[in-house]
mmCIF file of C-alpha atoms in Angstrom:
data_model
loop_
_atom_site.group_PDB
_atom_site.id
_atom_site.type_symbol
_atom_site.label_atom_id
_atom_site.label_comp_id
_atom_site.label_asym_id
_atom_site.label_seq_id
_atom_site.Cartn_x
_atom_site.Cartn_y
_atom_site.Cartn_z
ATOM 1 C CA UNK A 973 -113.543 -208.120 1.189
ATOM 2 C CA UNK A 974 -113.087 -210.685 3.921
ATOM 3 C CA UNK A 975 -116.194 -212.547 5.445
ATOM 4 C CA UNK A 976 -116.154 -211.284 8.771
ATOM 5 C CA UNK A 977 -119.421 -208.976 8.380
ATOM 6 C CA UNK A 978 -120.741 -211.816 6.791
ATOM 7 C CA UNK A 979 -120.017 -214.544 9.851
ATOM 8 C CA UNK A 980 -121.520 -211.670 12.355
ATOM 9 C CA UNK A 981 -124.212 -210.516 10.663
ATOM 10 C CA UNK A 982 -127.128 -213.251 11.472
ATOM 11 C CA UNK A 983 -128.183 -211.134 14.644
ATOM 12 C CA UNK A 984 -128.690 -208.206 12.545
ATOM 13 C CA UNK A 985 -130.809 -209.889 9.730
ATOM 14 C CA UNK A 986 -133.032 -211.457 12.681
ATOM 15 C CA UNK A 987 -133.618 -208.429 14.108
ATOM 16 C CA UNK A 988 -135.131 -206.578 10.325
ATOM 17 C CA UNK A 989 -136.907 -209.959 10.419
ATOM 18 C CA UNK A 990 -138.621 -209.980 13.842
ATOM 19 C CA UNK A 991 -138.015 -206.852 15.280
ATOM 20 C CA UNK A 992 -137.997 -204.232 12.503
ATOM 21 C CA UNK A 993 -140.356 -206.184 10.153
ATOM 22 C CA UNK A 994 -142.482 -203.182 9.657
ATOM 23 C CA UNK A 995 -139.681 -201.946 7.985
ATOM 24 C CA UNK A 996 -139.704 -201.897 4.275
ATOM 25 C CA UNK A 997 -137.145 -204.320 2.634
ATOM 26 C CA UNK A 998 -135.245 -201.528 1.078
ATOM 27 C CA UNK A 999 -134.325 -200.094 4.705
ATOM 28 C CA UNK A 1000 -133.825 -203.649 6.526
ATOM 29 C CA UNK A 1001 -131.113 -203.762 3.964
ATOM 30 C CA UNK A 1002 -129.560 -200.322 4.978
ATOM 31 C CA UNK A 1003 -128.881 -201.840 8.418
ATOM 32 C CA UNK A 1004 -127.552 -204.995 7.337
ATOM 33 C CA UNK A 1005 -125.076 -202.771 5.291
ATOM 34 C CA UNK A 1006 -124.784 -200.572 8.113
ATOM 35 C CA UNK A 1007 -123.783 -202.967 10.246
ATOM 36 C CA UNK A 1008 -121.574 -204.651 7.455
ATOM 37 C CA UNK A 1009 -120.010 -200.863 6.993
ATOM 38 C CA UNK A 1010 -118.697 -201.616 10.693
ATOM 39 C CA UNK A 1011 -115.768 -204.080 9.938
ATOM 40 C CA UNK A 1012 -116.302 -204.149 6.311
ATOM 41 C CA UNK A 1013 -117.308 -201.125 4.211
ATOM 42 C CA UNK A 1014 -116.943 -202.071 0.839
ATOM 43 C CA UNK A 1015 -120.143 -202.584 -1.375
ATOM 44 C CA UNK A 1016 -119.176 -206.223 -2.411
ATOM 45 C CA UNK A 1017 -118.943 -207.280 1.577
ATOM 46 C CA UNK A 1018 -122.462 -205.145 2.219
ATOM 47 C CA UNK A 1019 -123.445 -207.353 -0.727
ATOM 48 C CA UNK A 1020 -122.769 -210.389 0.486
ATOM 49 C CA UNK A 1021 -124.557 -209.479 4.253
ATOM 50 C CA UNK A 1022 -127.237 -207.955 1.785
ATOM 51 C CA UNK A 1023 -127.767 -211.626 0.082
ATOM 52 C CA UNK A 1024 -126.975 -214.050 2.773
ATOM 53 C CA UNK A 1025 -129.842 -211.428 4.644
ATOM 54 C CA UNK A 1026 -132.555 -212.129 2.070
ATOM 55 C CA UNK A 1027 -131.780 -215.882 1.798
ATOM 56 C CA UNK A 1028 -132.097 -216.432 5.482
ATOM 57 C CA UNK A 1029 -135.434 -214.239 5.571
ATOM 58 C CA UNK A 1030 -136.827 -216.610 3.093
ATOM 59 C CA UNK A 1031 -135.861 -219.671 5.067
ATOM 60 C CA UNK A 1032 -137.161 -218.095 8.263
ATOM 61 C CA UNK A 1033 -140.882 -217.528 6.939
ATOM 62 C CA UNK A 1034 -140.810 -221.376 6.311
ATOM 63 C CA UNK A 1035 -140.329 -221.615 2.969
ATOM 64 C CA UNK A 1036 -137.469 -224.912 2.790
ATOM 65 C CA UNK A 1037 -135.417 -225.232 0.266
ATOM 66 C CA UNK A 1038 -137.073 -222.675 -2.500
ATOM 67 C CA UNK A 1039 -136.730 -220.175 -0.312
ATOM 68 C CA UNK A 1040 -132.436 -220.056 -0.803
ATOM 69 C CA UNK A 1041 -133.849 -219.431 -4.589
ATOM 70 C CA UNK A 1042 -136.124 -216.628 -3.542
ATOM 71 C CA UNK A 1043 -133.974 -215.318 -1.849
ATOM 72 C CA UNK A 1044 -131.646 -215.090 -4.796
ATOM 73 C CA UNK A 1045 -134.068 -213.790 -7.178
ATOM 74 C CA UNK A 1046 -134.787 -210.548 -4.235
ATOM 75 C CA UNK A 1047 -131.401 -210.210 -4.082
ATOM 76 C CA UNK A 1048 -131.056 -210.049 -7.922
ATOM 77 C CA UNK A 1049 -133.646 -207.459 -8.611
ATOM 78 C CA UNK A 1050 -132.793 -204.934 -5.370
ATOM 79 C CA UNK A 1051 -128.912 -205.305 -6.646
ATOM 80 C CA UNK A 1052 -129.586 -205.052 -10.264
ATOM 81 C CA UNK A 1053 -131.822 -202.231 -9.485
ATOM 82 C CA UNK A 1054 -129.104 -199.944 -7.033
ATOM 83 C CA UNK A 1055 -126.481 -198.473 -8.657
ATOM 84 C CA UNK A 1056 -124.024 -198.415 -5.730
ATOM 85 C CA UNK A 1057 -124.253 -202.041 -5.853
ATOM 86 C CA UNK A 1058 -124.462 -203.300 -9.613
ATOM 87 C CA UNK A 1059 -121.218 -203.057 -10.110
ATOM 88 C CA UNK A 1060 -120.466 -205.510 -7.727
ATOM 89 C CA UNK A 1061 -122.965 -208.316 -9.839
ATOM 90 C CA UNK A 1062 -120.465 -210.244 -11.955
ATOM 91 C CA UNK A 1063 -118.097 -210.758 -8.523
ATOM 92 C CA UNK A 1064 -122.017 -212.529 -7.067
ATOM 93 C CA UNK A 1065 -122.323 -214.399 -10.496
ATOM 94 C CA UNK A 1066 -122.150 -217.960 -9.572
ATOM 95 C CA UNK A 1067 -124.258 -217.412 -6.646
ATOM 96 C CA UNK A 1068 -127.140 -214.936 -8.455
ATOM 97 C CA UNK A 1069 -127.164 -217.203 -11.585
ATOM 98 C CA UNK A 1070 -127.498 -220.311 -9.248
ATOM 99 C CA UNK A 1071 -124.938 -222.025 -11.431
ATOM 100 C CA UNK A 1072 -124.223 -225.727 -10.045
ATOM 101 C CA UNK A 1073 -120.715 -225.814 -8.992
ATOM 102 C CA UNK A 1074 -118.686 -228.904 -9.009
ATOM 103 C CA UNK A 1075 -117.361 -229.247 -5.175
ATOM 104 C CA UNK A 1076 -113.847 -228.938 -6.579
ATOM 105 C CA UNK A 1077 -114.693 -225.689 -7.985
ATOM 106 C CA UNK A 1078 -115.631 -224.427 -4.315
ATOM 107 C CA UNK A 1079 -113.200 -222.085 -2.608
ATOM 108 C CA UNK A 1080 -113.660 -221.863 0.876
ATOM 109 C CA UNK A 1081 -110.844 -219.206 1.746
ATOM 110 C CA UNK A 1082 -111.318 -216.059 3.725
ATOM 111 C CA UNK A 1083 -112.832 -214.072 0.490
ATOM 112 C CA UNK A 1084 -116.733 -212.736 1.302
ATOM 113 C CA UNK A 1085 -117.669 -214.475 -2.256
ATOM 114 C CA UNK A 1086 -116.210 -217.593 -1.725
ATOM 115 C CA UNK A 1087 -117.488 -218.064 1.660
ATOM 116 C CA UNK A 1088 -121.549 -217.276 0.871
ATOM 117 C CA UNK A 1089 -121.075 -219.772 -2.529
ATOM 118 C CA UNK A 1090 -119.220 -222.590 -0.506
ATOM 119 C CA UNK A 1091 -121.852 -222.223 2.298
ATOM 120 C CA UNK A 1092 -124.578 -222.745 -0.302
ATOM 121 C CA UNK A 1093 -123.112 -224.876 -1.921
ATOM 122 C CA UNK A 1094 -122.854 -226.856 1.030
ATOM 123 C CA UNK A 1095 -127.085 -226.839 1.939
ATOM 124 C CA UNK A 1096 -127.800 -227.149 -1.492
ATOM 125 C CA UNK A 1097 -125.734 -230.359 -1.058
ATOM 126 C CA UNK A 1098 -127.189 -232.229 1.777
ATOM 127 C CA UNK A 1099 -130.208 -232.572 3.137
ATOM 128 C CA UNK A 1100 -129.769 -232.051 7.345
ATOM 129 C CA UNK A 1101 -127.753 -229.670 9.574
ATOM 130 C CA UNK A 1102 -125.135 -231.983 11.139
ATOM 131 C CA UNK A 1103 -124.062 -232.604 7.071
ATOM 132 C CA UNK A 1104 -124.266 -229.420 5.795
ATOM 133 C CA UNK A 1105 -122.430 -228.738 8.531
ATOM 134 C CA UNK A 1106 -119.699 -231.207 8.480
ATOM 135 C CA UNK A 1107 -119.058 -230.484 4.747
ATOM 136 C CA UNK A 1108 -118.555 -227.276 5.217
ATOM 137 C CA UNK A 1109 -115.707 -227.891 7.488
ATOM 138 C CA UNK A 1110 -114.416 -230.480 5.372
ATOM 139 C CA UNK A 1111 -114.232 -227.918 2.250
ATOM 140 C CA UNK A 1112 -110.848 -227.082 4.509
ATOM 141 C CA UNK A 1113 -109.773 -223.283 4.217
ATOM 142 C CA UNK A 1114 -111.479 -220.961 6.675
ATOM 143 C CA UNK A 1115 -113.631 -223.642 8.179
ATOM 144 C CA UNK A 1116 -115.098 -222.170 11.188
ATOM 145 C CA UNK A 1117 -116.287 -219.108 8.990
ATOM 146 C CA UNK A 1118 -117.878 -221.075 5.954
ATOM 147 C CA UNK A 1119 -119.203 -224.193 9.021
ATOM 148 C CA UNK A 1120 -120.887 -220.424 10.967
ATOM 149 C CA UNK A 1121 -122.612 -219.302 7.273
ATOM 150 C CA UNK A 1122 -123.508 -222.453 6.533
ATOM 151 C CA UNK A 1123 -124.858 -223.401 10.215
ATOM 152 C CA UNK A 1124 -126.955 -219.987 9.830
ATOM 153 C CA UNK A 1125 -128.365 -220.883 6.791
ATOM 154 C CA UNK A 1126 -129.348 -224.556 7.951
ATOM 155 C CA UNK A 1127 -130.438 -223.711 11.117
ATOM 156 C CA UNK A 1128 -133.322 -221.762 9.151
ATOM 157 C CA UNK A 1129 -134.091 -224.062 7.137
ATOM 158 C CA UNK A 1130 -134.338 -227.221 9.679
ATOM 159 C CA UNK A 1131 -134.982 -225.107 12.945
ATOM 160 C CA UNK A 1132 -133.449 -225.798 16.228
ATOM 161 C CA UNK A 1133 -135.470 -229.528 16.118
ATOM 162 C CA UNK A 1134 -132.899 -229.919 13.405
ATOM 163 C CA UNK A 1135 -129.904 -229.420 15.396
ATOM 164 C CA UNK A 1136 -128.042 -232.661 17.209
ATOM 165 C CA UNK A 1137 -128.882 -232.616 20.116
ATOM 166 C CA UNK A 1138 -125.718 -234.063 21.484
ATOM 167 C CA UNK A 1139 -123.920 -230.779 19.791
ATOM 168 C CA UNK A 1140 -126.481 -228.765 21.964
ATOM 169 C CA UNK A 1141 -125.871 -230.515 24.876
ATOM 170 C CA UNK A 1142 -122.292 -229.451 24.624
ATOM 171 C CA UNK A 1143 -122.582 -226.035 24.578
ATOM 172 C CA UNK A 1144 -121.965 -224.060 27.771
ATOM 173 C CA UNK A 1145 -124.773 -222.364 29.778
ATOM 174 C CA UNK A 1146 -127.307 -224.229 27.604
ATOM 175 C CA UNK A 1147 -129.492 -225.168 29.966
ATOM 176 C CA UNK A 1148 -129.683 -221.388 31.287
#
């Protein structure tokens, strides 16, 4: 149950938004735990890709900050409702319950669960990419992992306008 589906899966979850959205929700989540299933079969890993996937849907139809909760609350019902998953609930507690964590209750190891709640945590926390960003690397642990669910999560909610552009400059091939 590491969070390698979970730091991959961002292409997948934009394509059920944009390119499969006449797909109902119930089958855009059967590829985002398909493609989970690739590196990281067990239901509480698909889980995590499953909510991280309706949280960044939410942000992507423009919905700021109340859209991280409505994403929760789809996640909720579709997990509560599926019994290959609802075992899995009380490992997503924290996250489903949207219980306020004290930062030095954050784990930011290499654990699927820890990851999504640290990177939540993290754009719950701030208000702008470069931040939520930054804090997510300074949680310490598996940085680049938690700073790449994080980044996903802010770059939906602020858009690429919300992005430094000195960071973008920096990045190779941008300008092709």
């Amino acid at each position: 149950n590491g969070n390698g589906s979970l730091m991959r899966i961002i292409p997948a979850v934009l394509f059920c938004k944009f390119a499969a959205a006449d797909l109902s929700p119930d089958e855009q989540l059967a590829i985002i735990h398909d493609v989970s299933s690739l590196t990281h079969r067990h239901p509480r890993s698909q889980m995590g890709c499953g909510i991280y996937a309706l949280i960044l849907m939410e942000l992507c139809d423009g919905r700021g900050i109340s859209g991280i909760q409505a994403g929760i609350d789809r996640a909720k019902q579709y997990y509560e409702a599926t019994p290959a998953f609802s075992k899995e609930l009380g490992s997503y507690a924290r996250i489903l319950n949207c219980t306020r964590t004290p930062e030095n209750e954050i784990r930011s190891g290499g654990y699927v669960v820890d990851t999504l709640e640290a990177a939540l945590w993290c754009v719950l926390n701030t208000d702008n990419y470069r931040d939520c960003v930054l804090k997510a690397v300074n949680l310490g642990d598996d940085t680049d992992t938690v700073a790449a669910v994080a980044g996903g999560l802010a770059g939906c909610l602020y858009g690429m306008e919300g992005i430094p552009c000195d960071w973008l400059a920096g990045l190779r091939k941008a300008g092709d």
